[in-house]
């Protein structure tokens, strides 16, 4: 089913290496991976396999040393930092293990921040009521309707991750990249967050790339991609 | 939009950033208050000096110059309204039979002059002097008590009981307990060439009586100078030259043309005093005559500006330190801002905006408080004096009615621009540090 939909992200022979002192560390060594619209993909692998590096490359946060990352069929490596930032803002949502909420902002403001970043002062001012309503709705959807004006320090771990999910989804992205989203949560809270993510994914027919160590979580995805030593060693179509 | 909003949030949640605002505020406040005070003081001093000096002064007139010739030459200038001859000498003025007072300790009177009996003696023609200077106002000053005022201020140097009169500064008269008619003796000397061709000082004593007090706004002038009739001084110093003159006070019609008039008069004086192909005499405007005195205050103002600008630089370093701390704390935010679509320039701008907000807040508060303080400086002085007994600015030392203040819009503009530039420079360094931070490092949670 997923193969019938157009690709959102495509990594073509992607290499990534870092220089540490005189040594050159090859983190990714020719990765080929396609994520189609509405598809959920789990990226599994041991620590150091290159999962997070691949996620950052696919999220246009970094550029490959060699190879190409395409977004909706468009090559991105030769595009400016500003253009790639715009693509991230409008089409890619991120969820991280450590939430990365801005501690000075309330839950509502954290969710609105991405919206504010994408528009001019005038543009934001014109659309502020709509944006606020959408952010409230999104927070209500993730179960934080009563916690709109709480700061991250006043939220539990699960609530913070829900807030991060709401933030990632507000701009209605084509794909959400989640880097071990339950890695910092207890099992019960993690189950709730996972349930929420998949239900929203189904509602919106979003593409999801989940970096995880959790085999059971991976089994809920459409496809499982296994990595080892910087290469994809196996791709398993689950459903 | 998000940059300014985020910058304000960052600042509001970190009270330590108030240090930066406070530093800028204090430096701007000090620059506004101190420079306004000095500017006001300079203006008042100018007014005081102006009140005691004629528009133009001709000095260093050689002894062979005849007053009538010089007067006629000066009067030819279309801008000269009046001219008055002066002889300028010096001496000790003490009551007959008394010893001179000891040398004064530093303090108010020493600053003004007047404690010591040694002073300058102006020989003047009172009628002409009143046309060329403000002498009439000096004699009619409402601050002079009636019993110290000259009997007839139109002829203040008229002899008293056939003794020549002397006009003395009000402060000196009050301090020495002198009254009109008191006898004084002017002890001085003049150089006389003897038969062997050598010059020797010859003691001169002139008995005088106090004719009355005068008061200009310039305390230093009043304390150090007395007036006697020019005829009295001529008779004692140069009896063989009845028309001698050393200095001429000149009043002009058009004050806007002082410099041009002085230049013209300089040529006239040179022509009149010329001897053996060499010209004599010096012509100065009132400002040139007091240039060094006024320049001292002006230099002090310049020095204060430099000291206070150093305070501003220190404040900028304080701001730089607090902003750098903030950047270190906010590396995690740099990662997520980048992930959400922020560019390195955008992230840099957030921290730059923090610096700008701190600077603008500090400058605005500094300007407002500085201007208010400068405007109400006298009231603040009085409040301090009333509550603590400490007089921050003793007015009588400087012969002032109230603490002077002159707010110069150009200086306010300079301070604002200077503070904004300093603040911007101090913000750039932490902002560039933020821009150089690898967002992936913080996203990995390393």
mmCIF file of N, CA, C and O in Angstrom, chain A residues 18 52-53 56 59 61-62 81-86 88-90 92 94 96 98-106 109-110 113-114 116-121 124-125 151 167 179, chain B residues 1-6 8-14 326 329-347 350 438-446:
data_model
loop_
_atom_site.group_PDB
_atom_site.id
_atom_site.type_symbol
_atom_site.label_atom_id
_atom_site.label_comp_id
_atom_site.label_asym_id
_atom_site.label_seq_id
_atom_site.Cartn_x
_atom_site.Cartn_y
_atom_site.Cartn_z
ATOM 1 N N UNK A 18 32.799 12.234 9.956
ATOM 2 C CA UNK A 18 33.234 13.350 10.809
ATOM 3 C C UNK A 18 34.726 13.241 11.032
ATOM 4 O O UNK A 18 35.264 12.135 11.112
ATOM 5 N N UNK A 52 20.605 8.121 14.464
ATOM 6 C CA UNK A 52 20.333 9.551 14.706
ATOM 7 C C UNK A 52 20.957 10.424 13.632
ATOM 8 O O UNK A 52 20.370 11.426 13.196
ATOM 9 N N UNK A 53 22.154 10.022 13.173
ATOM 10 C CA UNK A 53 22.807 10.800 12.110
ATOM 11 C C UNK A 53 21.947 10.774 10.852
ATOM 12 O O UNK A 53 21.740 11.817 10.199
ATOM 13 N N UNK A 56 19.007 13.054 11.296
ATOM 14 C CA UNK A 56 19.357 14.473 11.132
ATOM 15 C C UNK A 56 19.548 14.847 9.660
ATOM 16 O O UNK A 56 19.171 15.937 9.230
ATOM 17 N N UNK A 59 16.190 14.959 8.135
ATOM 18 C CA UNK A 59 15.482 16.149 8.634
ATOM 19 C C UNK A 59 16.107 17.438 8.143
ATOM 20 O O UNK A 59 15.720 18.520 8.592
ATOM 21 N N UNK A 61 18.789 18.774 8.797
ATOM 22 C CA UNK A 61 19.544 19.518 9.804
ATOM 23 C C UNK A 61 21.029 19.490 9.494
ATOM 24 O O UNK A 61 21.800 20.283 10.023
ATOM 25 N N UNK A 62 21.422 18.548 8.649
ATOM 26 C CA UNK A 62 22.831 18.367 8.332
ATOM 27 C C UNK A 62 22.916 17.954 6.858
ATOM 28 O O UNK A 62 21.910 17.540 6.259
ATOM 29 N N UNK A 81 20.965 27.187 3.338
ATOM 30 C CA UNK A 81 20.549 26.861 4.710
ATOM 31 C C UNK A 81 19.163 27.441 4.977
ATOM 32 O O UNK A 81 18.336 26.825 5.648
ATOM 33 N N UNK A 82 18.907 28.618 4.429
ATOM 34 C CA UNK A 82 17.619 29.281 4.667
ATOM 35 C C UNK A 82 16.483 28.491 4.007
ATOM 36 O O UNK A 82 15.405 28.333 4.598
ATOM 37 N N UNK A 83 16.757 27.970 2.800
ATOM 38 C CA UNK A 83 15.720 27.218 2.097
ATOM 39 C C UNK A 83 15.403 25.918 2.844
ATOM 40 O O UNK A 83 14.248 25.538 3.014
ATOM 41 N N UNK A 84 16.471 25.272 3.294
ATOM 42 C CA UNK A 84 16.263 24.007 4.015
ATOM 43 C C UNK A 84 15.566 24.263 5.353
ATOM 44 O O UNK A 84 14.750 23.468 5.803
ATOM 45 N N UNK A 85 15.872 25.412 5.960
ATOM 46 C CA UNK A 85 15.193 25.778 7.213
ATOM 47 C C UNK A 85 13.699 25.967 6.954
ATOM 48 O O UNK A 85 12.852 25.562 7.748
ATOM 49 N N UNK A 86 13.377 26.567 5.786
ATOM 50 C CA UNK A 86 11.972 26.785 5.443
ATOM 51 C C UNK A 86 11.252 25.443 5.227
ATOM 52 O O UNK A 86 10.120 25.256 5.669
ATOM 53 N N UNK A 88 12.062 22.614 6.597
ATOM 54 C CA UNK A 88 11.893 22.013 7.931
ATOM 55 C C UNK A 88 10.690 22.621 8.632
ATOM 56 O O UNK A 88 9.869 21.918 9.216
ATOM 57 N N UNK A 89 10.600 23.933 8.552
ATOM 58 C CA UNK A 89 9.535 24.634 9.261
ATOM 59 C C UNK A 89 8.151 24.246 8.743
ATOM 60 O O UNK A 89 7.204 24.102 9.512
ATOM 61 N N UNK A 90 8.048 24.064 7.432
ATOM 62 C CA UNK A 90 6.720 23.855 6.843
ATOM 63 C C UNK A 90 6.347 22.389 6.669
ATOM 64 O O UNK A 90 5.168 22.063 6.617
ATOM 65 N N UNK A 92 8.412 19.399 7.966
ATOM 66 C CA UNK A 92 8.993 18.337 8.792
ATOM 67 C C UNK A 92 8.783 18.661 10.270
ATOM 68 O O UNK A 92 9.077 19.769 10.723
ATOM 69 N N UNK A 94 9.615 17.444 14.283
ATOM 70 C CA UNK A 94 10.605 16.680 15.043
ATOM 71 C C UNK A 94 10.078 16.384 16.449
ATOM 72 O O UNK A 94 9.468 17.251 17.088
ATOM 73 N N UNK A 96 11.869 14.691 19.941
ATOM 74 C CA UNK A 96 13.152 14.205 20.461
ATOM 75 C C UNK A 96 12.960 13.487 21.796
ATOM 76 O O UNK A 96 11.974 13.702 22.506
ATOM 77 N N UNK A 98 14.576 13.983 24.482
ATOM 78 C CA UNK A 98 14.626 14.906 25.637
ATOM 79 C C UNK A 98 13.687 16.108 25.456
ATOM 80 O O UNK A 98 13.915 17.167 26.018
ATOM 81 N N UNK A 99 12.687 15.934 24.673
ATOM 82 C CA UNK A 99 11.587 16.910 24.461
ATOM 83 C C UNK A 99 12.054 18.240 23.848
ATOM 84 O O UNK A 99 11.444 18.747 22.941
ATOM 85 N N UNK A 100 13.083 18.805 24.419
ATOM 86 C CA UNK A 100 13.599 20.097 23.939
ATOM 87 C C UNK A 100 12.521 21.167 23.856
ATOM 88 O O UNK A 100 12.393 21.861 22.849
ATOM 89 N N UNK A 101 11.773 21.313 24.918
ATOM 90 C CA UNK A 101 10.829 22.438 24.993
ATOM 91 C C UNK A 101 11.589 23.650 25.539
ATOM 92 O O UNK A 101 12.552 23.494 26.287
ATOM 93 N N UNK A 102 11.133 24.825 25.150
ATOM 94 C CA UNK A 102 11.790 26.041 25.657
ATOM 95 C C UNK A 102 11.254 26.302 27.072
ATOM 96 O O UNK A 102 10.051 26.530 27.238
ATOM 97 N N UNK A 103 12.112 26.252 28.074
ATOM 98 C CA UNK A 103 11.620 26.322 29.461
ATOM 99 C C UNK A 103 10.942 27.635 29.830
ATOM 100 O O UNK A 103 10.119 27.669 30.739
ATOM 101 N N UNK A 104 11.272 28.712 29.102
ATOM 102 C CA UNK A 104 10.693 30.016 29.450
ATOM 103 C C UNK A 104 9.267 30.171 28.914
ATOM 104 O O UNK A 104 8.558 31.098 29.299
ATOM 105 N N UNK A 105 8.874 29.291 27.999
ATOM 106 C CA UNK A 105 7.558 29.443 27.361
ATOM 107 C C UNK A 105 6.564 28.446 27.944
ATOM 108 O O UNK A 105 6.945 27.370 28.403
ATOM 109 N N UNK A 106 5.282 28.810 27.890
ATOM 110 C CA UNK A 106 4.233 27.889 28.333
ATOM 111 C C UNK A 106 4.037 26.833 27.250
ATOM 112 O O UNK A 106 4.599 26.940 26.142
ATOM 113 N N UNK A 109 2.688 28.462 24.183
ATOM 114 C CA UNK A 109 3.707 29.271 23.479
ATOM 115 C C UNK A 109 4.732 28.377 22.788
ATOM 116 O O UNK A 109 5.198 28.693 21.691
ATOM 117 N N UNK A 110 5.076 27.257 23.427
ATOM 118 C CA UNK A 110 6.017 26.328 22.796
ATOM 119 C C UNK A 110 5.451 25.794 21.489
ATOM 120 O O UNK A 110 6.158 25.673 20.492
ATOM 121 N N UNK A 113 5.423 28.487 18.797
ATOM 122 C CA UNK A 113 6.717 29.040 18.392
ATOM 123 C C UNK A 113 7.061 28.720 16.933
ATOM 124 O O UNK A 113 7.483 29.592 16.177
ATOM 125 N N UNK A 114 6.855 27.444 16.556
ATOM 126 C CA UNK A 114 7.199 27.051 15.185
ATOM 127 C C UNK A 114 6.375 27.847 14.178
ATOM 128 O O UNK A 114 6.860 28.250 13.127
ATOM 129 N N UNK A 116 5.228 30.844 14.643
ATOM 130 C CA UNK A 116 5.750 32.216 14.625
ATOM 131 C C UNK A 116 7.014 32.308 13.777
ATOM 132 O O UNK A 116 7.286 33.343 13.168
ATOM 133 N N UNK A 117 7.792 31.221 13.790
ATOM 134 C CA UNK A 117 9.068 31.256 13.075
ATOM 135 C C UNK A 117 8.895 31.311 11.567
ATOM 136 O O UNK A 117 9.761 31.799 10.855
ATOM 137 N N UNK A 118 7.782 30.798 11.100
ATOM 138 C CA UNK A 118 7.613 30.677 9.656
ATOM 139 C C UNK A 118 7.033 31.908 8.988
ATOM 140 O O UNK A 118 6.948 31.953 7.760
ATOM 141 N N UNK A 119 6.604 32.884 9.770
ATOM 142 C CA UNK A 119 5.918 34.028 9.150
ATOM 143 C C UNK A 119 6.510 35.350 9.623
ATOM 144 O O UNK A 119 7.240 35.401 10.611
ATOM 145 N N UNK A 120 6.143 36.398 8.901
ATOM 146 C CA UNK A 120 6.599 37.743 9.291
ATOM 147 C C UNK A 120 5.765 38.220 10.479
ATOM 148 O O UNK A 120 4.761 37.599 10.833
ATOM 149 N N UNK A 121 6.173 39.344 11.047
ATOM 150 C CA UNK A 121 5.442 39.922 12.183
ATOM 151 C C UNK A 121 3.995 40.199 11.771
ATOM 152 O O UNK A 121 3.049 39.841 12.467
ATOM 153 N N UNK A 124 2.045 36.988 11.175
ATOM 154 C CA UNK A 124 1.650 36.347 12.427
ATOM 155 C C UNK A 124 0.502 37.119 13.080
ATOM 156 O O UNK A 124 -0.449 36.535 13.593
ATOM 157 N N UNK A 125 0.605 38.451 13.027
ATOM 158 C CA UNK A 125 -0.418 39.281 13.665
ATOM 159 C C UNK A 125 -1.784 39.046 13.019
ATOM 160 O O UNK A 125 -2.797 38.961 13.694
ATOM 161 N N UNK A 151 4.292 25.879 32.279
ATOM 162 C CA UNK A 151 5.636 25.815 31.702
ATOM 163 C C UNK A 151 6.130 24.375 31.758
ATOM 164 O O UNK A 151 5.639 23.575 32.564
ATOM 165 N N UNK A 167 3.652 20.296 19.172
ATOM 166 C CA UNK A 167 4.483 21.297 18.497
ATOM 167 C C UNK A 167 4.897 20.807 17.115
ATOM 168 O O UNK A 167 4.865 21.554 16.133
ATOM 169 N N UNK A 179 13.007 10.852 17.301
ATOM 170 C CA UNK A 179 14.248 10.205 17.741
ATOM 171 C C UNK A 179 14.048 9.656 19.152
ATOM 172 O O UNK A 179 14.086 10.410 20.130
ATOM 173 N N UNK B 1 9.616 37.918 14.249
ATOM 174 C CA UNK B 1 8.604 37.988 15.316
ATOM 175 C C UNK B 1 9.045 37.146 16.516
ATOM 176 O O UNK B 1 9.112 37.634 17.633
ATOM 177 N N UNK B 2 9.379 35.871 16.249
ATOM 178 C CA UNK B 2 9.705 34.978 17.361
ATOM 179 C C UNK B 2 10.975 35.410 18.064
ATOM 180 O O UNK B 2 11.158 35.167 19.253
ATOM 181 N N UNK B 3 11.858 36.085 17.305
ATOM 182 C CA UNK B 3 13.171 36.436 17.875
ATOM 183 C C UNK B 3 13.017 37.417 19.036
ATOM 184 O O UNK B 3 13.547 37.201 20.123
ATOM 185 N N UNK B 4 12.279 38.477 18.762
ATOM 186 C CA UNK B 4 12.112 39.496 19.796
ATOM 187 C C UNK B 4 11.310 38.933 20.966
ATOM 188 O O UNK B 4 11.649 39.143 22.140
ATOM 189 N N UNK B 5 10.270 38.173 20.610
ATOM 190 C CA UNK B 5 9.410 37.586 21.638
ATOM 191 C C UNK B 5 10.221 36.657 22.544
ATOM 192 O O UNK B 5 10.140 36.719 23.771
ATOM 193 N N UNK B 6 11.038 35.820 21.913
ATOM 194 C CA UNK B 6 11.854 34.870 22.671
ATOM 195 C C UNK B 6 12.918 35.606 23.490
ATOM 196 O O UNK B 6 13.184 35.261 24.646
ATOM 197 N N UNK B 8 12.771 38.598 24.725
ATOM 198 C CA UNK B 8 12.147 39.234 25.900
ATOM 199 C C UNK B 8 11.884 38.190 26.976
ATOM 200 O O UNK B 8 12.131 38.409 28.166
ATOM 201 N N UNK B 9 11.401 36.986 26.547
ATOM 202 C CA UNK B 9 11.143 35.904 27.517
ATOM 203 C C UNK B 9 12.421 35.498 28.231
ATOM 204 O O UNK B 9 12.445 35.305 29.436
ATOM 205 N N UNK B 10 13.475 35.341 27.443
ATOM 206 C CA UNK B 10 14.765 34.960 28.030
ATOM 207 C C UNK B 10 15.192 35.976 29.090
ATOM 208 O O UNK B 10 15.672 35.618 30.158
ATOM 209 N N UNK B 11 15.021 37.250 28.741
ATOM 210 C CA UNK B 11 15.502 38.302 29.644
ATOM 211 C C UNK B 11 14.657 38.378 30.912
ATOM 212 O O UNK B 11 15.180 38.527 32.010
ATOM 213 N N UNK B 12 13.325 38.238 30.720
ATOM 214 C CA UNK B 12 12.443 38.386 31.871
ATOM 215 C C UNK B 12 12.620 37.263 32.883
ATOM 216 O O UNK B 12 12.387 37.458 34.076
ATOM 217 N N UNK B 13 13.031 36.095 32.387
ATOM 218 C CA UNK B 13 13.160 34.964 33.313
ATOM 219 C C UNK B 13 14.548 34.893 33.935
ATOM 220 O O UNK B 13 14.831 33.967 34.690
ATOM 221 N N UNK B 14 15.417 35.825 33.583
ATOM 222 C CA UNK B 14 16.777 35.821 34.160
ATOM 223 C C UNK B 14 17.079 37.182 34.788
ATOM 224 O O UNK B 14 17.550 38.088 34.113
ATOM 225 N N UNK B 326 24.141 33.309 29.311
ATOM 226 C CA UNK B 326 22.842 32.893 28.798
ATOM 227 C C UNK B 326 22.991 31.982 27.577
ATOM 228 O O UNK B 326 22.296 30.973 27.455
ATOM 229 N N UNK B 329 23.822 28.608 28.681
ATOM 230 C CA UNK B 329 22.653 27.916 29.243
ATOM 231 C C UNK B 329 21.669 27.496 28.156
ATOM 232 O O UNK B 329 20.935 26.534 28.316
ATOM 233 N N UNK B 330 21.642 28.223 27.061
ATOM 234 C CA UNK B 330 20.583 28.016 26.075
ATOM 235 C C UNK B 330 21.018 27.205 24.845
ATOM 236 O O UNK B 330 20.356 27.279 23.819
ATOM 237 N N UNK B 331 22.088 26.464 24.971
ATOM 238 C CA UNK B 331 22.537 25.695 23.805
ATOM 239 C C UNK B 331 21.469 24.696 23.360
ATOM 240 O O UNK B 331 21.315 24.419 22.174
ATOM 241 N N UNK B 332 20.726 24.153 24.325
ATOM 242 C CA UNK B 332 19.672 23.198 23.979
ATOM 243 C C UNK B 332 18.603 23.877 23.116
ATOM 244 O O UNK B 332 18.087 23.292 22.162
ATOM 245 N N UNK B 333 18.292 25.125 23.443
ATOM 246 C CA UNK B 333 17.286 25.861 22.668
ATOM 247 C C UNK B 333 17.773 26.133 21.246
ATOM 248 O O UNK B 333 16.981 26.181 20.310
ATOM 249 N N UNK B 334 19.098 26.346 21.128
ATOM 250 C CA UNK B 334 19.653 26.620 19.795
ATOM 251 C C UNK B 334 19.353 25.432 18.882
ATOM 252 O O UNK B 334 18.963 25.586 17.726
ATOM 253 N N UNK B 335 19.497 24.200 19.420
ATOM 254 C CA UNK B 335 19.212 22.990 18.639
ATOM 255 C C UNK B 335 17.760 22.924 18.204
ATOM 256 O O UNK B 335 17.467 22.728 17.025
ATOM 257 N N UNK B 336 16.848 23.141 19.134
ATOM 258 C CA UNK B 336 15.436 22.969 18.777
ATOM 259 C C UNK B 336 14.954 24.093 17.874
ATOM 260 O O UNK B 336 14.135 23.888 16.974
ATOM 261 N N UNK B 337 15.510 25.284 18.075
ATOM 262 C CA UNK B 337 15.132 26.395 17.195
ATOM 263 C C UNK B 337 15.564 26.100 15.762
ATOM 264 O O UNK B 337 14.834 26.379 14.806
ATOM 265 N N UNK B 338 16.742 25.511 15.636
ATOM 266 C CA UNK B 338 17.220 25.141 14.301
ATOM 267 C C UNK B 338 16.322 24.060 13.705
ATOM 268 O O UNK B 338 15.944 24.124 12.533
ATOM 269 N N UNK B 339 15.967 23.068 14.508
ATOM 270 C CA UNK B 339 15.113 21.985 14.012
ATOM 271 C C UNK B 339 13.756 22.506 13.557
ATOM 272 O O UNK B 339 13.174 22.025 12.584
ATOM 273 N N UNK B 340 13.252 23.515 14.254
ATOM 274 C CA UNK B 340 11.924 24.035 13.912
ATOM 275 C C UNK B 340 11.946 24.990 12.735
ATOM 276 O O UNK B 340 10.922 25.557 12.369
ATOM 277 N N UNK B 341 13.113 25.197 12.169
ATOM 278 C CA UNK B 341 13.173 26.035 10.975
ATOM 279 C C UNK B 341 13.965 27.307 11.157
ATOM 280 O O UNK B 341 13.878 28.214 10.322
ATOM 281 N N UNK B 342 14.715 27.386 12.223
ATOM 282 C CA UNK B 342 15.547 28.568 12.431
ATOM 283 C C UNK B 342 16.852 28.437 11.665
ATOM 284 O O UNK B 342 17.419 27.356 11.573
ATOM 285 N N UNK B 343 17.295 29.539 11.099
ATOM 286 C CA UNK B 343 18.593 29.556 10.412
ATOM 287 C C UNK B 343 19.650 30.024 11.418
ATOM 288 O O UNK B 343 19.300 30.614 12.450
ATOM 289 N N UNK B 344 20.935 29.787 11.122
ATOM 290 C CA UNK B 344 21.955 30.292 12.049
ATOM 291 C C UNK B 344 21.823 31.795 12.278
ATOM 292 O O UNK B 344 21.978 32.278 13.402
ATOM 293 N N UNK B 345 21.475 32.524 11.200
ATOM 294 C CA UNK B 345 21.324 33.985 11.358
ATOM 295 C C UNK B 345 20.137 34.289 12.283
ATOM 296 O O UNK B 345 20.206 35.155 13.147
ATOM 297 N N UNK B 346 19.066 33.505 12.091
ATOM 298 C CA UNK B 346 17.881 33.707 12.921
ATOM 299 C C UNK B 346 18.180 33.479 14.391
ATOM 300 O O UNK B 346 17.779 34.263 15.255
ATOM 301 N N UNK B 347 18.924 32.391 14.671
ATOM 302 C CA UNK B 347 19.271 32.078 16.059
ATOM 303 C C UNK B 347 20.186 33.171 16.622
ATOM 304 O O UNK B 347 20.032 33.609 17.763
ATOM 305 N N UNK B 350 18.262 36.126 17.798
ATOM 306 C CA UNK B 350 17.583 36.019 19.101
ATOM 307 C C UNK B 350 18.480 36.588 20.196
ATOM 308 O O UNK B 350 18.044 37.398 21.030
ATOM 309 N N UNK B 438 27.004 24.104 17.278
ATOM 310 C CA UNK B 438 26.431 23.063 16.416
ATOM 311 C C UNK B 438 25.109 22.597 17.022
ATOM 312 O O UNK B 438 25.091 21.995 18.105
ATOM 313 N N UNK B 439 23.985 22.850 16.345
ATOM 314 C CA UNK B 439 22.687 22.480 16.939
ATOM 315 C C UNK B 439 22.545 20.976 17.152
ATOM 316 O O UNK B 439 21.827 20.531 18.042
ATOM 317 N N UNK B 440 23.255 20.209 16.334
ATOM 318 C CA UNK B 440 23.118 18.755 16.456
ATOM 319 C C UNK B 440 23.685 18.259 17.786
ATOM 320 O O UNK B 440 23.216 17.266 18.335
ATOM 321 N N UNK B 441 24.676 18.946 18.288
ATOM 322 C CA UNK B 441 25.274 18.548 19.567
ATOM 323 C C UNK B 441 24.214 18.619 20.665
ATOM 324 O O UNK B 441 24.056 17.689 21.455
ATOM 325 N N UNK B 442 23.452 19.705 20.681
ATOM 326 C CA UNK B 442 22.445 19.818 21.735
ATOM 327 C C UNK B 442 21.258 18.901 21.475
ATOM 328 O O UNK B 442 20.637 18.409 22.415
ATOM 329 N N UNK B 443 20.942 18.651 20.207
ATOM 330 C CA UNK B 443 19.813 17.759 19.917
ATOM 331 C C UNK B 443 20.120 16.321 20.329
ATOM 332 O O UNK B 443 19.227 15.572 20.715
ATOM 333 N N UNK B 444 21.385 15.971 20.244
ATOM 334 C CA UNK B 444 21.759 14.610 20.656
ATOM 335 C C UNK B 444 21.759 14.494 22.181
ATOM 336 O O UNK B 444 21.908 13.417 22.716
ATOM 337 N N UNK B 445 21.663 15.620 22.843
ATOM 338 C CA UNK B 445 21.662 15.592 24.297
ATOM 339 C C UNK B 445 23.030 15.351 24.865
ATOM 340 O O UNK B 445 23.188 14.873 25.985
ATOM 341 N N UNK B 446 24.078 15.694 24.072
ATOM 342 C CA UNK B 446 25.449 15.466 24.531
ATOM 343 C C UNK B 446 25.813 16.536 25.554
ATOM 344 O O UNK B 446 25.554 17.703 25.325
#
